[in-house]
Amino acid sequence: MPGDAPLLERLAQLPPVPAASAVALLADLGTPHQDPVIGPLFGIDEEGNATVNALVPPVLEQLGSRTELTCYAALLEGLTGIWNAAVRSATVTRLRAAGLPPDDFLLRLQKLSPTLGLASENGEPARQWMADPFTQDAVLVQQCLVRVLFALRGMAEARAVELTQD
């Protein structure tokens, strides 16, 4: 639609929402598995017991423990993590296709962009990542998606309160 501000700009204009409110939201929902945004992270097993995706508790702990963190900042952190993983994957694919030897490959990755998280003084984190890049980045992306979903849901709840106040 012409004249519409991009989503991130609209979200940035909302009043700050503490990330901890996304954690508190779970208690208010009662049945989080029925929520269209975060519901897929929760479930009910065959015996009727509540289940939760293993990535949810550590993400909620991070959101709740950082008092200065807002839902918008958590959203940006999550998107940044996903972006870095996507760029690493695309870069690795191109460098591997060029047939670089492993050491040159690692040096090239470290040099290309320090924001990709592979540049460090000793290079050991990058070597660990290179041993199994798929698993390393798949877990990161999943954690980031959980963070994004909770951040969006927290911001949406605050916006809903704002819209429904008389």
PDB file of C-alpha atoms in Angstrom, residues 54-112:
ATOM      1  CA  ALA A  54      13.181 -27.347  24.316  1.00  0.00           C
ATOM      2  CA  LEU A  55      14.308 -23.968  22.915  1.00  0.00           C
ATOM      3  CA  VAL A  56      11.596 -22.017  24.739  1.00  0.00           C
ATOM      4  CA  PRO A  57      12.945 -22.099  28.347  1.00  0.00           C
ATOM      5  CA  PRO A  58      16.433 -20.721  27.548  1.00  0.00           C
ATOM      6  CA  VAL A  59      14.997 -17.998  25.305  1.00  0.00           C
ATOM      7  CA  LEU A  60      12.451 -17.011  27.956  1.00  0.00           C
ATOM      8  CA  GLU A  61      15.223 -16.953  30.555  1.00  0.00           C
ATOM      9  CA  GLN A  62      17.233 -14.565  28.357  1.00  0.00           C
ATOM     10  CA  LEU A  63      14.215 -12.343  27.707  1.00  0.00           C
ATOM     11  CA  GLY A  64      13.310 -12.212  31.384  1.00  0.00           C
ATOM     12  CA  SER A  65      16.790 -11.704  32.803  1.00  0.00           C
ATOM     13  CA  ARG A  66      17.866  -8.675  30.780  1.00  0.00           C
ATOM     14  CA  THR A  67      15.937  -5.847  32.391  1.00  0.00           C
ATOM     15  CA  GLU A  68      17.044  -3.274  29.793  1.00  0.00           C
ATOM     16  CA  LEU A  69      15.922  -5.426  26.851  1.00  0.00           C
ATOM     17  CA  THR A  70      12.817  -4.381  24.947  1.00  0.00           C
ATOM     18  CA  CYS A  71      10.731  -6.599  22.705  1.00  0.00           C
ATOM     19  CA  TYR A  72      11.801  -4.486  19.721  1.00  0.00           C
ATOM     20  CA  ALA A  73      15.498  -4.983  20.534  1.00  0.00           C
ATOM     21  CA  ALA A  74      14.887  -8.728  21.025  1.00  0.00           C
ATOM     22  CA  LEU A  75      13.169  -8.803  17.636  1.00  0.00           C
ATOM     23  CA  LEU A  76      16.167  -7.112  15.999  1.00  0.00           C
ATOM     24  CA  GLU A  77      18.589  -9.473  17.765  1.00  0.00           C
ATOM     25  CA  GLY A  78      16.642 -12.454  16.471  1.00  0.00           C
ATOM     26  CA  LEU A  79      16.478 -11.122  12.926  1.00  0.00           C
ATOM     27  CA  THR A  80      20.198 -10.290  13.029  1.00  0.00           C
ATOM     28  CA  GLY A  81      21.071 -13.826  14.104  1.00  0.00           C
ATOM     29  CA  ILE A  82      18.980 -15.288  11.286  1.00  0.00           C
ATOM     30  CA  TRP A  83      20.539 -12.852   8.792  1.00  0.00           C
ATOM     31  CA  ASN A  84      24.087 -13.750   9.881  1.00  0.00           C
ATOM     32  CA  ALA A  85      23.336 -17.469   9.532  1.00  0.00           C
ATOM     33  CA  ALA A  86      21.867 -16.905   6.067  1.00  0.00           C
ATOM     34  CA  VAL A  87      24.874 -14.874   4.919  1.00  0.00           C
ATOM     35  CA  ARG A  88      27.303 -17.448   6.372  1.00  0.00           C
ATOM     36  CA  SER A  89      25.478 -20.221   4.526  1.00  0.00           C
ATOM     37  CA  ALA A  90      25.485 -18.366   1.207  1.00  0.00           C
ATOM     38  CA  THR A  91      29.142 -17.383   1.596  1.00  0.00           C
ATOM     39  CA  VAL A  92      30.228 -20.898   2.554  1.00  0.00           C
ATOM     40  CA  THR A  93      28.409 -22.340  -0.453  1.00  0.00           C
ATOM     41  CA  ARG A  94      30.218 -19.962  -2.813  1.00  0.00           C
ATOM     42  CA  LEU A  95      33.644 -20.472  -1.219  1.00  0.00           C
ATOM     43  CA  ARG A  96      33.295 -24.250  -1.202  1.00  0.00           C
ATOM     44  CA  ALA A  97      32.313 -24.145  -4.881  1.00  0.00           C
ATOM     45  CA  ALA A  98      35.566 -22.240  -5.531  1.00  0.00           C
ATOM     46  CA  GLY A  99      37.488 -25.220  -4.094  1.00  0.00           C
ATOM     47  CA  LEU A 100      39.502 -23.390  -1.441  1.00  0.00           C
ATOM     48  CA  PRO A 101      41.656 -25.541   0.895  1.00  0.00           C
ATOM     49  CA  PRO A 102      40.246 -25.665   4.478  1.00  0.00           C
ATOM     50  CA  ASP A 103      42.769 -23.233   6.023  1.00  0.00           C
ATOM     51  CA  ASP A 104      42.363 -20.692   3.226  1.00  0.00           C
ATOM     52  CA  PHE A 105      38.628 -21.171   3.468  1.00  0.00           C
ATOM     53  CA  LEU A 106      38.638 -20.349   7.184  1.00  0.00           C
ATOM     54  CA  LEU A 107      40.934 -17.335   6.759  1.00  0.00           C
ATOM     55  CA  ARG A 108      38.763 -15.999   3.966  1.00  0.00           C
ATOM     56  CA  LEU A 109      35.605 -16.388   6.071  1.00  0.00           C
ATOM     57  CA  GLN A 110      37.207 -14.607   9.030  1.00  0.00           C
ATOM     58  CA  LYS A 111      38.402 -11.761   6.823  1.00  0.00           C
ATOM     59  CA  LEU A 112      35.132 -11.251   4.922  1.00  0.00           C
TER      60      LEU A 112
END
